[in-house]
XYZ file of C-alpha atoms in Angstrom:
459
model
C 26.537 -6.124 38.780
C 25.504 -2.549 37.595
C 22.677 -1.354 35.940
C 22.332 0.594 32.782
C 20.434 3.919 32.322
C 17.269 2.180 31.547
C 17.479 0.110 34.870
C 18.705 -3.389 33.167
C 21.218 -5.364 34.828
C 24.818 -5.208 33.328
C 27.066 -8.102 34.220
C 30.327 -5.924 35.216
C 31.582 -4.248 38.335
C 33.258 -1.614 36.047
C 31.305 1.784 36.031
C 33.200 2.964 32.757
C 31.875 0.089 31.020
C 28.491 0.824 32.264
C 28.819 4.629 31.326
C 30.200 3.613 27.982
C 27.355 1.269 27.289
C 24.900 4.162 28.099
C 26.614 6.799 25.869
C 26.639 4.147 22.976
C 23.016 3.618 23.395
C 21.984 7.074 23.698
C 24.265 8.132 20.522
C 22.536 4.920 18.498
C 18.996 5.963 19.433
C 19.830 9.525 18.693
C 21.674 8.940 15.502
C 24.938 10.718 17.010
C 28.450 10.628 15.675
C 29.963 9.229 18.916
C 28.528 5.504 19.222
C 32.044 4.275 18.998
C 32.440 5.349 22.559
C 31.423 1.569 23.163
C 34.957 0.595 22.613
C 35.965 2.598 25.591
C 33.531 0.244 27.562
C 35.287 -2.919 25.815
C 38.476 -1.747 26.885
C 37.377 -0.834 30.371
C 35.999 -4.431 31.068
C 36.744 -7.008 28.472
C 34.822 -9.651 30.420
C 31.641 -7.338 29.986
C 29.459 -9.483 27.741
C 27.039 -6.365 26.912
C 29.950 -4.034 25.978
C 31.448 -6.821 23.655
C 27.849 -7.312 21.961
C 27.478 -3.839 21.530
C 30.937 -3.497 19.873
C 29.784 -6.386 17.501
C 26.399 -4.401 16.576
C 28.547 -1.374 15.696
C 30.400 -3.135 13.185
C 27.641 -4.704 11.885
C 25.792 -1.681 11.068
C 28.514 -0.997 8.505
C 26.580 -3.481 6.382
C 29.484 -4.961 5.015
C 31.296 -8.312 5.065
C 34.153 -6.208 6.337
C 31.822 -5.389 9.121
C 30.746 -8.682 9.523
C 34.459 -10.020 9.951
C 35.245 -7.203 12.113
C 32.449 -8.237 14.601
C 33.426 -11.594 15.056
C 36.185 -11.114 17.687
C 33.661 -9.129 19.644
C 31.201 -12.004 19.754
C 33.983 -14.274 20.409
C 34.910 -12.729 23.535
C 31.562 -12.436 24.589
C 30.530 -16.092 23.942
C 33.694 -16.840 26.573
C 31.775 -15.055 29.150
C 28.316 -15.950 28.388
C 27.651 -18.313 31.363
C 28.499 -15.446 33.968
C 25.769 -13.094 32.043
C 22.294 -12.439 32.785
C 19.535 -13.995 30.420
C 18.959 -10.510 28.857
C 22.644 -10.254 27.831
C 22.782 -13.946 26.821
C 19.655 -13.413 24.319
C 21.264 -10.219 23.459
C 24.471 -12.175 22.047
C 22.389 -15.001 20.606
C 20.566 -12.329 18.559
C 23.410 -10.485 17.358
C 25.197 -14.023 16.667
C 22.111 -14.732 14.388
C 22.310 -11.213 12.691
C 26.166 -11.671 11.877
C 25.404 -15.159 10.370
C 22.350 -13.542 8.247
C 19.714 -15.219 10.337
C 17.664 -12.045 10.815
C 14.552 -14.120 11.349
C 16.086 -15.746 14.362
C 17.413 -12.669 15.691
C 14.007 -10.975 15.257
C 12.453 -13.677 17.367
C 15.168 -13.155 20.262
C 14.738 -9.532 20.356
C 10.713 -10.089 20.844
C 11.697 -12.370 23.746
C 13.877 -9.721 25.042
C 10.897 -7.116 24.594
C 8.316 -9.456 26.490
C 10.360 -9.437 29.615
C 12.568 -6.512 29.558
C 10.256 -3.988 27.476
C 12.339 -1.057 28.871
C 15.432 -2.157 26.983
C 14.552 0.227 23.991
C 17.996 -0.773 22.225
C 16.856 -4.095 21.704
C 13.628 -2.643 20.547
C 15.571 -0.510 17.753
C 17.554 -3.362 16.484
C 14.498 -5.475 16.222
C 12.658 -2.904 14.265
C 15.631 -2.616 12.048
C 15.264 -6.023 10.976
C 11.748 -6.127 10.596
C 12.151 -3.042 8.526
C 14.577 -4.801 6.207
C 12.189 -7.691 6.048
C 9.288 -5.472 5.132
C 7.469 -6.470 8.268
C 5.922 -2.902 9.107
C 3.277 -4.621 11.024
C 5.552 -6.303 13.330
C 7.556 -2.726 13.765
C 4.373 -1.388 14.864
C 3.029 -4.199 17.232
C 6.462 -3.798 18.963
C 6.356 -0.246 19.334
C 2.975 -0.415 21.007
C 3.722 -3.395 23.269
C 6.975 -1.430 24.511
C 5.837 2.157 24.447
C 4.410 1.890 28.189
C 7.881 1.026 29.510
C 9.446 4.323 27.766
C 6.681 6.618 27.626
C 8.843 9.674 28.547
C 11.531 8.807 26.044
C 11.332 10.900 23.013
C 12.958 8.180 20.954
C 10.353 5.669 21.735
C 8.031 8.052 20.193
C 9.959 8.654 17.184
C 10.180 4.909 16.719
C 6.435 4.454 17.026
C 5.919 7.384 14.719
C 8.024 5.659 11.839
C 6.333 2.076 12.458
C 2.916 3.932 12.001
C 4.135 5.871 8.612
C 5.066 2.507 7.342
C 1.737 1.162 8.113
C -0.003 3.928 6.443
C -1.558 5.390 9.752
C -0.159 8.869 8.825
C -2.693 10.805 11.112
C -1.182 8.996 13.911
C 2.135 9.206 12.762
C 2.420 12.577 12.659
C 0.946 13.112 15.988
C 3.544 10.537 17.517
C 6.327 11.983 15.749
C 5.350 15.963 16.901
C 5.048 14.646 20.246
C 8.447 13.484 20.189
C 9.984 16.623 18.863
C 7.854 18.297 21.899
C 9.655 16.049 24.249
C 13.160 16.846 22.745
C 13.474 19.036 19.747
C 16.641 17.337 18.450
C 14.945 14.140 17.498
C 16.151 13.481 13.936
C 13.932 10.015 13.722
C 10.973 12.082 14.569
C 11.751 14.879 12.044
C 11.872 11.974 9.581
C 8.817 10.453 10.402
C 6.886 13.716 10.051
C 8.590 14.260 6.795
C 7.361 11.116 5.541
C 3.655 11.798 6.551
C 3.878 15.258 4.905
C 5.177 14.191 1.625
C 2.755 11.258 1.603
C -0.019 13.515 1.812
C 1.393 15.816 -0.784
C 1.628 18.696 2.060
C 5.146 19.421 0.222
C 5.661 23.229 1.346
C 4.568 22.062 4.645
C 7.248 19.534 4.451
C 9.886 21.839 3.271
C 9.389 24.175 6.107
C 9.339 21.355 8.769
C 12.676 20.149 7.694
C 14.283 23.341 7.209
C 13.376 24.324 10.495
C 14.873 21.485 12.155
C 17.959 21.090 10.124
C 20.063 23.070 12.853
C 19.730 20.375 15.116
C 21.185 17.487 12.588
C 24.806 18.659 12.494
C 25.913 16.325 15.172
C 24.039 13.442 13.664
C 25.456 10.307 11.861
C 26.359 10.381 8.270
C 23.040 8.190 7.381
C 20.731 10.581 9.405
C 22.185 13.749 8.275
C 21.913 12.838 4.853
C 19.125 11.006 4.629
C 17.071 13.823 6.192
C 18.571 16.162 3.810
C 17.627 13.669 0.893
C 13.941 14.008 2.110
C 14.161 17.452 1.449
C 15.618 17.002 -2.115
C 12.767 15.086 -2.985
C 10.465 17.341 -1.744
C 11.887 19.945 -3.906
C 11.926 17.560 -6.800
C 8.069 17.254 -6.056
C 7.847 20.965 -6.943
C 9.835 20.363 -10.265
C 12.948 22.046 -8.531
C 15.647 19.929 -9.855
C 18.050 22.617 -9.135
C 17.327 22.707 -5.434
C 17.542 18.859 -5.621
C 21.053 18.766 -7.113
C 22.337 21.461 -4.889
C 21.521 19.412 -1.933
C 22.962 16.634 -3.451
C 26.260 18.325 -3.928
C 26.246 20.114 -0.610
C 24.502 17.648 1.831
C 23.833 14.418 0.514
C 27.044 13.060 -1.336
C 30.347 13.623 0.419
C 29.991 13.027 4.264
C 31.156 9.630 4.201
C 31.376 8.074 0.745
C 32.185 4.618 1.937
C 29.002 4.298 4.026
C 26.444 1.891 2.370
C 23.393 4.261 3.483
C 24.786 7.474 2.069
C 25.496 5.518 -1.333
C 21.804 4.536 -1.154
C 20.821 7.841 -0.653
C 22.913 9.143 -3.326
C 22.014 6.526 -5.953
C 18.332 7.032 -5.103
C 18.315 10.700 -5.814
C 20.344 10.738 -8.963
C 18.037 7.735 -10.405
C 15.166 9.845 -9.797
C 16.505 12.869 -11.438
C 17.144 11.041 -14.377
C 13.897 9.631 -14.610
C 12.794 13.128 -14.531
C 14.737 13.995 -17.472
C 17.222 15.899 -15.420
C 21.111 15.629 -16.748
C 23.184 15.019 -13.587
C 26.310 15.659 -15.387
C 29.465 13.657 -13.935
C 27.969 12.968 -10.283
C 27.432 9.180 -11.169
C 30.935 8.485 -11.841
C 32.331 9.517 -8.238
C 29.527 7.480 -6.513
C 30.311 4.517 -8.765
C 33.977 4.659 -7.986
C 32.930 4.169 -4.264
C 30.219 1.553 -4.917
C 32.741 -0.532 -7.236
C 35.536 -0.327 -4.330
C 33.135 -2.446 -2.086
C 33.797 -6.193 -1.570
C 30.865 -7.779 -3.211
C 28.917 -9.366 -0.247
C 25.077 -9.154 -0.878
C 24.005 -8.136 2.590
C 20.743 -7.113 1.795
C 18.730 -6.635 -1.589
C 17.596 -3.234 -1.153
C 21.238 -2.298 -0.820
C 22.316 -4.489 -3.567
C 19.858 -2.586 -5.988
C 21.107 0.616 -5.246
C 24.722 -0.559 -5.879
C 23.600 -1.837 -9.216
C 22.019 1.747 -10.154
C 25.508 3.424 -9.387
C 27.208 0.579 -11.532
C 25.004 0.885 -14.208
C 25.003 4.510 -14.703
C 28.502 5.503 -13.524
C 30.848 2.308 -13.989
C 31.812 0.544 -17.297
C 29.318 -2.139 -18.455
C 31.722 -4.875 -17.480
C 31.441 -3.942 -13.594
C 27.533 -3.614 -13.813
C 27.308 -7.092 -15.561
C 29.844 -8.738 -13.064
C 27.879 -7.459 -10.125
C 24.344 -8.649 -11.531
C 25.898 -11.816 -12.267
C 27.079 -12.183 -8.739
C 23.692 -11.153 -7.534
C 21.827 -13.749 -9.759
C 23.931 -16.531 -8.508
C 23.990 -15.628 -4.817
C 19.990 -15.078 -4.624
C 19.098 -18.897 -4.431
C 21.711 -19.107 -1.848
C 20.256 -16.641 0.524
C 18.858 -17.628 3.983
C 15.534 -19.782 3.461
C 13.480 -17.196 5.098
C 14.848 -14.461 2.698
C 15.166 -16.442 -0.236
C 11.992 -15.605 -2.075
C 12.646 -11.963 -1.412
C 16.002 -12.099 -3.321
C 14.833 -14.446 -6.273
C 11.275 -13.049 -6.617
C 11.656 -9.384 -6.203
C 15.298 -8.372 -6.031
C 16.270 -10.441 -9.277
C 13.196 -8.911 -11.330
C 13.839 -5.349 -10.249
C 17.921 -5.742 -11.038
C 16.614 -7.015 -14.485
C 14.221 -3.891 -14.716
C 16.742 -1.460 -13.766
C 19.587 -3.183 -16.325
C 16.785 -2.802 -18.959
C 16.036 0.846 -18.377
C 19.746 1.369 -18.314
C 20.044 0.158 -22.145
C 16.786 1.688 -23.138
C 14.540 -1.442 -23.157
C 11.662 -0.013 -21.609
C 9.112 -2.827 -22.550
C 11.416 -5.583 -20.864
C 12.010 -3.015 -17.956
C 8.321 -2.582 -17.470
C 7.634 -6.360 -17.260
C 10.408 -6.953 -15.179
C 9.150 -4.185 -12.606
C 5.647 -5.181 -12.680
C 6.562 -8.862 -11.816
C 8.174 -7.513 -8.628
C 5.663 -5.188 -7.381
C 3.701 -7.416 -5.409
C 6.317 -8.328 -3.054
C 8.033 -5.194 -3.001
C 7.789 -4.393 0.434
C 9.704 -7.560 1.424
C 13.192 -6.186 0.061
C 13.235 -3.623 2.554
C 13.366 0.211 2.463
C 10.644 2.865 3.468
C 7.210 3.112 1.378
C 8.867 6.382 0.079
C 12.408 4.397 -1.051
C 10.569 1.890 -2.591
C 8.504 4.297 -4.430
C 11.329 4.729 -6.693
C 10.581 1.166 -8.302
C 7.024 2.190 -8.591
C 8.354 5.481 -10.503
C 10.547 3.415 -12.894
C 7.645 0.995 -13.867
C 5.391 3.857 -14.519
C 8.000 5.778 -16.472
C 8.915 2.448 -18.718
C 5.527 1.378 -19.192
C 4.382 4.864 -20.591
C 7.469 4.732 -22.656
C 6.655 1.192 -24.124
C 2.617 1.769 -24.440
C 2.621 -1.232 -21.887
C -0.031 0.649 -19.880
C -2.269 -2.639 -18.711
C -2.619 -1.752 -15.041
C -1.511 1.627 -14.928
C -4.693 3.927 -14.807
C -5.793 2.985 -11.121
C -2.364 3.456 -9.869
C -1.736 6.760 -11.534
C -5.168 7.864 -10.315
C -4.527 6.891 -7.017
C -1.099 8.548 -6.932
C -2.910 11.952 -7.877
C -5.745 11.649 -5.504
C -3.195 11.183 -2.666
C -0.776 13.992 -3.482
C -2.851 16.662 -5.724
C -0.285 19.282 -5.257
C 2.249 17.077 -7.476
C 2.292 18.270 -10.924
C 4.212 15.150 -12.120
C 1.287 12.847 -11.162
C -1.064 14.886 -13.534
C 1.623 14.533 -16.412
C 1.667 10.839 -16.017
C -2.229 10.851 -16.207
C -2.172 13.015 -19.219
C 0.457 10.716 -20.854
C -1.500 7.598 -20.498
C -4.575 9.381 -21.502
C -3.025 10.412 -24.873
C -1.784 6.784 -25.375
C -5.352 5.730 -24.709
C -6.589 8.609 -27.112
C -8.560 10.106 -24.580
C -7.697 13.500 -25.463
C -10.394 15.616 -23.333
C -8.964 13.277 -20.429
C -5.589 14.339 -21.313
C -5.949 18.143 -21.860
C -7.585 18.545 -18.439
C -4.920 16.198 -16.766
C -2.449 18.528 -18.392
C -4.037 21.779 -17.573
C -3.936 20.667 -13.792
C -0.320 20.177 -14.302
C 0.447 23.404 -15.594
C -1.543 25.174 -12.789
C 0.421 23.411 -10.246
C 3.799 24.202 -12.074
C 2.791 27.693 -12.143
C 1.806 27.741 -8.325
C 5.332 26.231 -7.604
C 7.110 29.725 -9.362
C 4.800 31.986 -6.941
């Protein structure tokens, strides 16, 4: 029996296996490029349950059917040794087996059991939050962070994880403090950089957000492709908030698309940025085509609704109609077959959103607006962050304004402008709505606000 870096028992007598486990977990929590070191641990002691389970985890993070297949041998080898393992390791195996079968509800319950007895197992907390995030359980993410933080109070990863959970619960002041504290503990803490960026964007502190991300970007070079491209993606969105589509496109070309084109999360970042640019009337040129080629090469597997919706964007804009229609038909057929705890997420949220995206792509904004509106009440359940899901709210707003289907728009647009009074686009939307309603003085006032903001961006 050995102990890992956080004091948890590991069933092995091989120090090399434990060293690999420690390094893999640190790479995972810190979004490094070398999490594959766990395979050295598997080789050092094939009977080590924890090494085998973490090997499966790394494959499952590919978020693909191929990743699930690759995880199975690791789980099978762990299962052969499970009777010799500690209770914590047995729970880990059960949780990752559940994940591999798509039963993330069970996986969450098992990780919560680990947290109750071994609160210092930060990797288990991280994986539990990953599943909670994908199910839109922001409250659960935060409750878990709050319960386990005392066991990892000096660990910057734990504070970064808490910061992001606070963001998703709209507790922005606390989130910023937690994120900045994590960075004070360790400057290279990209998840905390990311959490603070969420706060600054959500509050309309765009110039401050650009400075924050740019001042820490030098520490991202050794990040994995998701974290690297995602933090640059947030910077691109901030430039869009300043009406600087050129800067956003430059980041797309140099920082966001091209690191690992087969990675699901890299494809999500790329599709989300291009779709936003086009919603703002920007011509993105040929960029959809390369993205769509890589998305089209994926095995259709329907792992998460949030992923599928971004794959669909790429296919709608960059592939032939037949490919997009085939993917949409597969999604429609598969949604009712989802695990019971996710069925309403697929059928009640993902399918209407997919219909809305398809309608927008063919210029049918009335149908699109109705489809998006139907999905919005359950939007959080498809996963993704508040900022990521805001794309679908933007789509609803744009399609509703184009179609003149303005019911329910006024309070939403007013709140967006109130929360982010430095973003000209929100006042343009208010002006558009006011002109539809014939409220010309109100439209002129909103247009003047937008013009003044646009002039300030050029200073």
